[in-house]
Every structure is written in C-alpha cells, then in structure tokens.
Short mmCIF file of C-alpha atoms in Angstrom, two decimals:
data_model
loop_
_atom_site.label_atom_id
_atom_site.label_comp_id
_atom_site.label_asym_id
_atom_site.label_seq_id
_atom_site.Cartn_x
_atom_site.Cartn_y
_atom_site.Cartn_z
CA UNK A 12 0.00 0.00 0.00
CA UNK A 13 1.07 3.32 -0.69
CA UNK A 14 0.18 7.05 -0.78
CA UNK A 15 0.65 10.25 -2.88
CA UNK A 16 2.50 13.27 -0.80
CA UNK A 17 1.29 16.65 -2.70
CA UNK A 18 3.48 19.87 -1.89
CA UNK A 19 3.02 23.20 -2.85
CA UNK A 20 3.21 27.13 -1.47
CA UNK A 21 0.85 29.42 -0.55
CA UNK A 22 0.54 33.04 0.97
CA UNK A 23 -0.53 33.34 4.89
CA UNK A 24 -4.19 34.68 4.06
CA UNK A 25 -5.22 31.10 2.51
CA UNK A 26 -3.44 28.74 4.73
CA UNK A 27 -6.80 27.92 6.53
CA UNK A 28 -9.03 28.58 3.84
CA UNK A 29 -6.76 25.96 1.50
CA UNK A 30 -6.23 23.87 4.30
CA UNK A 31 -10.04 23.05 4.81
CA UNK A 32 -10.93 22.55 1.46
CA UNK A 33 -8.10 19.98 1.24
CA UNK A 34 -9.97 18.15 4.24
CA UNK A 35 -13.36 18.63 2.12
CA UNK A 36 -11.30 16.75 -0.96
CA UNK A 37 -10.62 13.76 1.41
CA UNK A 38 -6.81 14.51 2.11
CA UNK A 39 -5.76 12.38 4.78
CA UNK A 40 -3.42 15.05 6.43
CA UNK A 41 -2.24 18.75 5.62
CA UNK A 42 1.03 19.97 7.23
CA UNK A 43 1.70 23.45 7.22
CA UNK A 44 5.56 24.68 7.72
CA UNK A 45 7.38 27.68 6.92
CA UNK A 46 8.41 27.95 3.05
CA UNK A 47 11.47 29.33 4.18
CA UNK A 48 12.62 26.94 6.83
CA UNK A 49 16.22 25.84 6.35
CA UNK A 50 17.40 29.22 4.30
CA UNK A 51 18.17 32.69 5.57
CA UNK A 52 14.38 33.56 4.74
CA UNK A 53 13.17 31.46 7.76
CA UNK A 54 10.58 33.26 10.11
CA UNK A 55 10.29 32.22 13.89
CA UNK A 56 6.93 31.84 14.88
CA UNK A 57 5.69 30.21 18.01
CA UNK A 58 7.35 32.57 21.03
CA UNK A 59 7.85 31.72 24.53
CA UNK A 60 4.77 32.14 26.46
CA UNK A 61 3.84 36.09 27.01
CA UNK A 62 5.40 36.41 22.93
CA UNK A 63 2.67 37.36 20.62
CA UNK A 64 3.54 35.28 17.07
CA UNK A 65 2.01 35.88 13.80
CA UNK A 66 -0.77 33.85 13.24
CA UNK A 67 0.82 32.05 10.28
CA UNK A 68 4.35 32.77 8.10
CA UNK A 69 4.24 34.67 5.25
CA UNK A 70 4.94 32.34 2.78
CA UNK A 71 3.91 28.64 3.86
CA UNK A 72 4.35 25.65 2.62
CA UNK A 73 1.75 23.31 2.67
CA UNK A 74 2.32 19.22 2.09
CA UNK A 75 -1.08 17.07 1.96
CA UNK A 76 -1.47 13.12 2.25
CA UNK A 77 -4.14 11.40 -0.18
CA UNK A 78 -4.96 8.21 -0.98
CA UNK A 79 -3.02 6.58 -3.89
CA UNK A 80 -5.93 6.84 -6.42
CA UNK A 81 -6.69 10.37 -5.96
CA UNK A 82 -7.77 12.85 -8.79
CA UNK A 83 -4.47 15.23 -8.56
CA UNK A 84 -5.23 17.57 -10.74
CA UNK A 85 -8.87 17.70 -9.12
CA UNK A 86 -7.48 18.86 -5.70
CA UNK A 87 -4.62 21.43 -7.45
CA UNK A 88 -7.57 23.20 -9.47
CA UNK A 89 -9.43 22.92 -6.76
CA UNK A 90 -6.69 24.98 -4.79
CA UNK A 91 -6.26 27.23 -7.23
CA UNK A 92 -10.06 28.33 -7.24
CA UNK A 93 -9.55 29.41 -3.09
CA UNK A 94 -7.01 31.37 -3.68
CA UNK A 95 -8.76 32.88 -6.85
CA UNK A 96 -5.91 32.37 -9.37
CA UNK A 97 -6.63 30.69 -13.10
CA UNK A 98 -3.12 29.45 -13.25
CA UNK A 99 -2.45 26.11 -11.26
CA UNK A 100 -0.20 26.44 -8.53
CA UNK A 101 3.59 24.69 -8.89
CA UNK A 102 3.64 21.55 -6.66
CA UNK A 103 5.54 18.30 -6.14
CA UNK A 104 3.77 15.05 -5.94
CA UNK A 105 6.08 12.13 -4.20
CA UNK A 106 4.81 8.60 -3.54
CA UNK A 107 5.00 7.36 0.39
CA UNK A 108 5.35 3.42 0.32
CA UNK A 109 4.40 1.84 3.24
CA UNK A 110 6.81 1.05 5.83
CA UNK A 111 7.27 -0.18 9.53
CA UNK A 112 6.85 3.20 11.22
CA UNK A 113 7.10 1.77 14.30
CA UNK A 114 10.66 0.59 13.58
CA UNK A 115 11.93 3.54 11.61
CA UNK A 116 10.23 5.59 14.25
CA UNK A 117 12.72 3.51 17.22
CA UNK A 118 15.66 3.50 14.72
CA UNK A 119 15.81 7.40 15.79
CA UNK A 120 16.78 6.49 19.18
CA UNK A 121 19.64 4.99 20.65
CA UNK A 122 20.87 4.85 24.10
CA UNK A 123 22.50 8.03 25.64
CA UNK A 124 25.66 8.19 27.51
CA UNK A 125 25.79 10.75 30.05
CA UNK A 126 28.24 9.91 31.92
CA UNK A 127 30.54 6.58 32.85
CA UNK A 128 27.45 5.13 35.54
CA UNK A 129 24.31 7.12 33.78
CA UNK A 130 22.81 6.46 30.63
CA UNK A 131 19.14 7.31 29.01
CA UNK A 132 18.12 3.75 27.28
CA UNK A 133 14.66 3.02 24.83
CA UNK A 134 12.63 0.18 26.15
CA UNK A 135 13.55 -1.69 23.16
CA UNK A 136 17.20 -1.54 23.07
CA UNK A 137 19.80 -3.83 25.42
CA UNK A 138 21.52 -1.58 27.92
CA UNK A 139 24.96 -1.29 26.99
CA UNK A 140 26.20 -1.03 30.72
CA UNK A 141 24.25 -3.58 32.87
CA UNK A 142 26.10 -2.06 35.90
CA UNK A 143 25.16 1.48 35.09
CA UNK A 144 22.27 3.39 36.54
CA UNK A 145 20.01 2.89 33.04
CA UNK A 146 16.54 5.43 32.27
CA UNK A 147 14.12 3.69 30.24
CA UNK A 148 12.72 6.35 28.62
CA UNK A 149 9.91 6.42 25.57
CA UNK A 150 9.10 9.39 23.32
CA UNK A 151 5.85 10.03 24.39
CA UNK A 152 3.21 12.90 24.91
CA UNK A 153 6.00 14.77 27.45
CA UNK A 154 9.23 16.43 26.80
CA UNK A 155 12.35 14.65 27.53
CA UNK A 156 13.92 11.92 26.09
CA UNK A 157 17.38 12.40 26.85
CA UNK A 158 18.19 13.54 23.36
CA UNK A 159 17.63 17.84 24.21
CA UNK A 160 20.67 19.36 25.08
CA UNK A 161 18.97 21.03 28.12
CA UNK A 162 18.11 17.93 29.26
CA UNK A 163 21.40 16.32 29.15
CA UNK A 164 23.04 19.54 30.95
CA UNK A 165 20.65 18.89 33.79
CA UNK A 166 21.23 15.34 34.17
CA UNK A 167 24.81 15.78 33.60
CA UNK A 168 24.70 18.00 36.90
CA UNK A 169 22.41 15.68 39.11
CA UNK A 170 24.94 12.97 38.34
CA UNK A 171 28.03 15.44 39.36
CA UNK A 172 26.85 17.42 42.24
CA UNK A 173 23.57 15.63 43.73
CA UNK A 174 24.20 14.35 47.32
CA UNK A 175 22.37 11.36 48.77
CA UNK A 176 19.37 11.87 51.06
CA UNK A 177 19.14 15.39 48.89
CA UNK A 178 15.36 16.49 48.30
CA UNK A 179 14.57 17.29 44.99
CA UNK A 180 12.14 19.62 42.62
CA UNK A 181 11.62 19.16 39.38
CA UNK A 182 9.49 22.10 38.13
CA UNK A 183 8.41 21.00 34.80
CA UNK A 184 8.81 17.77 34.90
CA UNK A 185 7.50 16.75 31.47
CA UNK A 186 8.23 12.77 31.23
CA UNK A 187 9.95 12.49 34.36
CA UNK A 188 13.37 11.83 33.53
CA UNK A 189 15.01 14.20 35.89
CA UNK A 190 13.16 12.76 38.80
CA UNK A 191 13.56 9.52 38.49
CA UNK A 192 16.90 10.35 37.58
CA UNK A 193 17.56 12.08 41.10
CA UNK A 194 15.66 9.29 42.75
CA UNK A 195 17.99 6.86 40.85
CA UNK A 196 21.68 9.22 42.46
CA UNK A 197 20.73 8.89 45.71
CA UNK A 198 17.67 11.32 46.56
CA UNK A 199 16.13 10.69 49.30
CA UNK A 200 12.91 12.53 48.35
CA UNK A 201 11.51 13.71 44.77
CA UNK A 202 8.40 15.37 43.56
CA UNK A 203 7.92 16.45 40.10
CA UNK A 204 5.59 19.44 38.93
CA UNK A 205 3.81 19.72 35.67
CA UNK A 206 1.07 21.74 34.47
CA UNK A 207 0.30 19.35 32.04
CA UNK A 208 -2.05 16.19 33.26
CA UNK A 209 -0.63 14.11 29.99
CA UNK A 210 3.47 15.01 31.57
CA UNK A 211 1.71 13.63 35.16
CA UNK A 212 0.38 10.13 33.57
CA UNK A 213 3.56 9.84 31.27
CA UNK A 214 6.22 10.03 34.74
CA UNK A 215 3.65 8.26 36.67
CA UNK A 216 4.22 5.41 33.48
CA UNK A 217 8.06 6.02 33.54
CA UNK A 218 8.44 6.34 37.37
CA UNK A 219 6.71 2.14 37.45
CA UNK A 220 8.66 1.58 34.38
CA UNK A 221 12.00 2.29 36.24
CA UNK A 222 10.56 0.87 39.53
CA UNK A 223 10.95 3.58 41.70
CA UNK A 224 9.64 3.37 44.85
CA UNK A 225 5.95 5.47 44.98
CA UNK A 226 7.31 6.20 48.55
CA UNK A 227 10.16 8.76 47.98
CA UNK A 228 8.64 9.80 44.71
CA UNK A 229 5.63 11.87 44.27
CA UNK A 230 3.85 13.89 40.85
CA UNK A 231 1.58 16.31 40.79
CA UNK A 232 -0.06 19.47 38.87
CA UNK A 233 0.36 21.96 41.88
CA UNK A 234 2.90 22.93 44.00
CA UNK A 235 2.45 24.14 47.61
CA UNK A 236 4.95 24.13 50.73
CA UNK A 237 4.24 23.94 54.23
CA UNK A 238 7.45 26.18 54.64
CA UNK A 239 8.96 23.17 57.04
CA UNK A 240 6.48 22.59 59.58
CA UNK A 241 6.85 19.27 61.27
CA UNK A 242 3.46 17.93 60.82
CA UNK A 243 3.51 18.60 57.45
CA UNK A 244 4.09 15.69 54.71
CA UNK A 245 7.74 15.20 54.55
CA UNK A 246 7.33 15.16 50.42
CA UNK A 247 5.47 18.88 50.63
CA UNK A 248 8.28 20.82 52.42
CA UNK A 249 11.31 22.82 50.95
CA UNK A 250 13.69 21.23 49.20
CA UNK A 251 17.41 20.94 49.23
CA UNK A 252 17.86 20.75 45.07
CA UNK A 253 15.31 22.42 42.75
CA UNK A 254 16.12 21.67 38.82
CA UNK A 255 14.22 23.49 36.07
CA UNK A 256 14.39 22.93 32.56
CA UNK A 257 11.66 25.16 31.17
CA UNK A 258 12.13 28.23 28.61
CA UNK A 259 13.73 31.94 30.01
CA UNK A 260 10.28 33.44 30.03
CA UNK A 261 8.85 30.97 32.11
CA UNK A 262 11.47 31.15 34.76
CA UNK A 263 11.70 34.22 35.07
CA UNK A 264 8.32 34.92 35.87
CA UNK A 265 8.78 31.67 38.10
CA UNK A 266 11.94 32.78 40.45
CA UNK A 267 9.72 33.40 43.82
CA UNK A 268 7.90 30.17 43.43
CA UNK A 269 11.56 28.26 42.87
CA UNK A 270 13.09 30.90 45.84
CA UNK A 271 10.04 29.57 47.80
CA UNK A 272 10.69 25.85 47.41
CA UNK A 273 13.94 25.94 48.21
CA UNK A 274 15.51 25.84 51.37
CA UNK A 275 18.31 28.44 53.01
CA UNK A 276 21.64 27.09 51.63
CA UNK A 277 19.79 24.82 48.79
CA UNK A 278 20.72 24.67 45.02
CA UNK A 279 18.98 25.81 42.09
CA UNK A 280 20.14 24.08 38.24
CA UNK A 281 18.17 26.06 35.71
CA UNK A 282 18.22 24.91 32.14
CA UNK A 283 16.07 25.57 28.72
CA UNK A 284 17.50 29.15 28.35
CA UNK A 285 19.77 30.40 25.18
CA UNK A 286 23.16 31.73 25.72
CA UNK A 287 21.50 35.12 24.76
CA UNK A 288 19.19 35.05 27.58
CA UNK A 289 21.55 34.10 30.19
CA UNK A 290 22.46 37.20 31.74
CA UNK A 291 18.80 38.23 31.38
CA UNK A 292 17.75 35.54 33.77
CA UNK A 293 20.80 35.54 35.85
CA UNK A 294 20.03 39.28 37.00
CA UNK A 295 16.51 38.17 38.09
CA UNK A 296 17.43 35.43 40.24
CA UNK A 297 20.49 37.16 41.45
CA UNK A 298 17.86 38.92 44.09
CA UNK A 299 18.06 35.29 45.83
CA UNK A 300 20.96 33.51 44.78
CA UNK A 301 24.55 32.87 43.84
CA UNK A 302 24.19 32.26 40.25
CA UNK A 303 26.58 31.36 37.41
CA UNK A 304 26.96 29.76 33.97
CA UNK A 305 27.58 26.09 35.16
CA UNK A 306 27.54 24.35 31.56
CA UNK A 307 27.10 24.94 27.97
CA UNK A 308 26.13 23.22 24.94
CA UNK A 309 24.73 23.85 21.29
CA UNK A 310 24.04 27.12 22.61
CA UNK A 311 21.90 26.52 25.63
CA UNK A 312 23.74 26.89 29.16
CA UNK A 313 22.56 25.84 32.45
CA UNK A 314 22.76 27.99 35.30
CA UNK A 315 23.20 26.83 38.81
CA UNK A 316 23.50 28.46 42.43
CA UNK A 317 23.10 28.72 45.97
CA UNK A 318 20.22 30.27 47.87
CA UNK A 319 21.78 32.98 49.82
CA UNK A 320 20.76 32.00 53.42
CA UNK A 321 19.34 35.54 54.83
CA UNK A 322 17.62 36.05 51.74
CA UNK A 323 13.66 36.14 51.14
CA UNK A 324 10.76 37.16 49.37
#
C-alpha cells in the first residue's frame, strides 16, 4: 500500500481557507511549515509564552497526504479556485510506500551516555552497561527523552553534584526523567511538577517503568509548601535541590515560586534558556541567589547556584 504526498506554497491569508478545502477533498493530512525553513528567509513563529507570534508565516508551505488513487489535478484546481488564481499552482507530488513506522520511528533512538554510571536507554534496546544506573525512557506525549541538550546539561549536573538523602524539585517535569533520575543518584525525596495532566500520567508510566519506589517519589499538577512545619508531609516541604528545565520566560516569571521551594543554603540548576538570555535571567534570580553559567552546549547553558541564606521574598 502506498500514498501520494502533494506539496506546494501558498501566501498566509489562505493557509486555513486551502487547508479546509483539502480536508473537504478527502486529504488524509495537511502539514503546514514555513516555506522558508532551512534558508536565511526562515521566520520564527511560536514565542515563549507572554510572545505574541504571527498567526501564520508569510509564505507557507503546505504538504497534503491522499490516498493513492486520488484525482491530482482535481485537488490542485481545486486549490487554485480558493485562492482565486486561473493558473495552477507549482507543486511536487512524491509517492509514500508503506513502511514499519514503528521501527523507523525507534531507529531514531539509541541509548544516551551521560556519563561513565548514567545512561538514558529506549525500552527496546539492550543496555549497553548492565552495571550502570540505566533510564528507560519512551518518546511520548512529554518532553524529555534524553536527546535535548537542556536535558542532558541537567542530568549531567544531578549525576556530578547531587548528594544522597538530597530532596529534589523538578518544576516541569514533562516525562519524568530528571526525577527519576535524582531518585535513581541517591535522593532521598523527589516530587515532580507539571502543568500538564498528559506530563503527570507519562512520569507516573516512567516512574513504574523504572521501579521507583511510589514512597520517595511523588507527581503532581500543583505545588504548595508547608514552609517546614513538622506535621507537614515530609514530600510537601522545601527542598534541598530544585532543577528546572523550562524556557527563560517561564522562569523568570517563576523565580519566587523556585526561591520559595527551596531551602536556606539549597541549590537551584536552571536549564532551557539560550546563551542570549543568560544574563537576562541571571540578574533576576540574582535577588536570591549565587548564580553562574555552570555548563554549555549547542548554545543553551545551564545555570546553577546557591540560595543565599538571609535572603527572602
């Protein structure tokens, strides 16, 4: 079995117009990308939350699935008559033969190597190092397989500088993998935040997966602390390690919630933020800690501190 892959350009004001009556025609899928992605035409779009992107780029390119027997020139004419030209549009028609998706999809992941005990391993592959503290982690609906250079910076630093019997944040957890990790070096207690229910069910899913015990591991969609009362639940007080790998906006706007969770003395790892927006977020959450550039790679750096002890919200 097989299927025809139809690509062609069009200007932002038709990309939703064209884009429904493809659907109408019985296309399978439309895919809409920027024309110029690649070249030194290529428009960001989708900001960091509080940026407000164009709704679509100026010059899109649009690439359609259809069924093997469809009427081409039928959908092309068809097309051409929303955007209200007589002359066909130029496109390129490929053919998709079927494959095992499912194995060319796995073939994109091999085990990671993050150091000589830590590695990030797929379900499906043999862990090279037996002996080493192994992650088996899917792609799934959450961020973070192991692959983001963000997320290797912060694992590289849990596996340097975590301590045992540390307690840990991870705010943002996305699939778990820097929770369990923690759990994994020695933590003592972990709880990872999310907004996201589907990140919650996918580290709940990795957490069993890695059999780590429900006990010293806890995820949830909100984030409160007792501020270290005794008769509070152990898992709900300050911690002595908070690690973020977010975006710059996002923890910026987040730096008294983090200052909150931690406790006097405690350390902060902050990842997800381009070497341009370092010094940005470093001068926010200077107010409360002892920041510095602690890694870099690709262009993203983690950051990582102290909380200054006599300092508060």
């Amino acid at each position: 079995m097989s299927w025809l892959s139809l690509t062609f350009k069009v200007g932002s004001d038709y990309v939703d117009s064209v884009s429904d009556q493809l659907l109408e025609q019985g296309a399978l899928s439309v895919d809409v990308h920027d024309a110029g992605e690649g070249t030194d035409q290529e428009q960001p779009l989708f900001g960091e939350p509080g940026a407000f992107p164009e709704q679509f780029w100026r010059q899109a390119e649009v690439t359609v699935l259809l069924e093997e027997n469809t009427d081409v020139d039928e959908i092309v004419q068809a097309v051409a008559r929303v955007m209200g030209i007589s002359a066909l549009p130029d496109y390129q028609l490929t053919q998709v033969v079927e494959q095992d998706w499912v194995r060319l999809t796995q073939a994109q992941f091999e085990p990671i190597k993050i150091s000589s005990r830590l590695w990030v391993v797929p379900s499906w592959h043999d862990l090279p190092d037996p002996a080493a503290i192994n992650l088996r982690l899917d792609p799934g609906l959450a961020f973070g397989t192991g692959s983001h250079p963000t997320t290797q910076l912060c694992l590289g630093w849990l596996d340097e500088f975590l301590q045992p019997g540390d307690s840990v944040l991870d705010y943002g957890c996305g699939s778990g993998i820097l929770a369990i990790a923690a759990l994994k070096l020695g933590a003592d207690r972990v709880m990872g935040v999310d907004i996201d229910p589907n990140a919650i069910t996918a580290s709940l899913e990795n957490s069993r997966n890695n059999l780590c015990d429900p006990d010293k591991l806890l995820f949830t969609t909100a984030l409160s602390f007792s501020g270290g009362s005794d008769h509070a639940d152990t898992r709900q007080r300050p911690v002595s390690v908070v690690v973020a790998n977010i975006l710059a906006n996002p923890l910026i706007v987040l730096a008294p919630v983090l200052m909150n969770a931690l406790q006097p003395g405690g350390r902060i790892v902050l990842s997800g933020i381009l070497e341009t927006q370092a010094d940005e977020v470093l001068q926010i959450y200077s107010e409360w800690f002892d920041m510095q550039i602690a890694a870099k790679d690709q262009g993203w750096v983690l950051l990582a501190g102290r909380k200054s002890v006599n300092r508060t919200l």
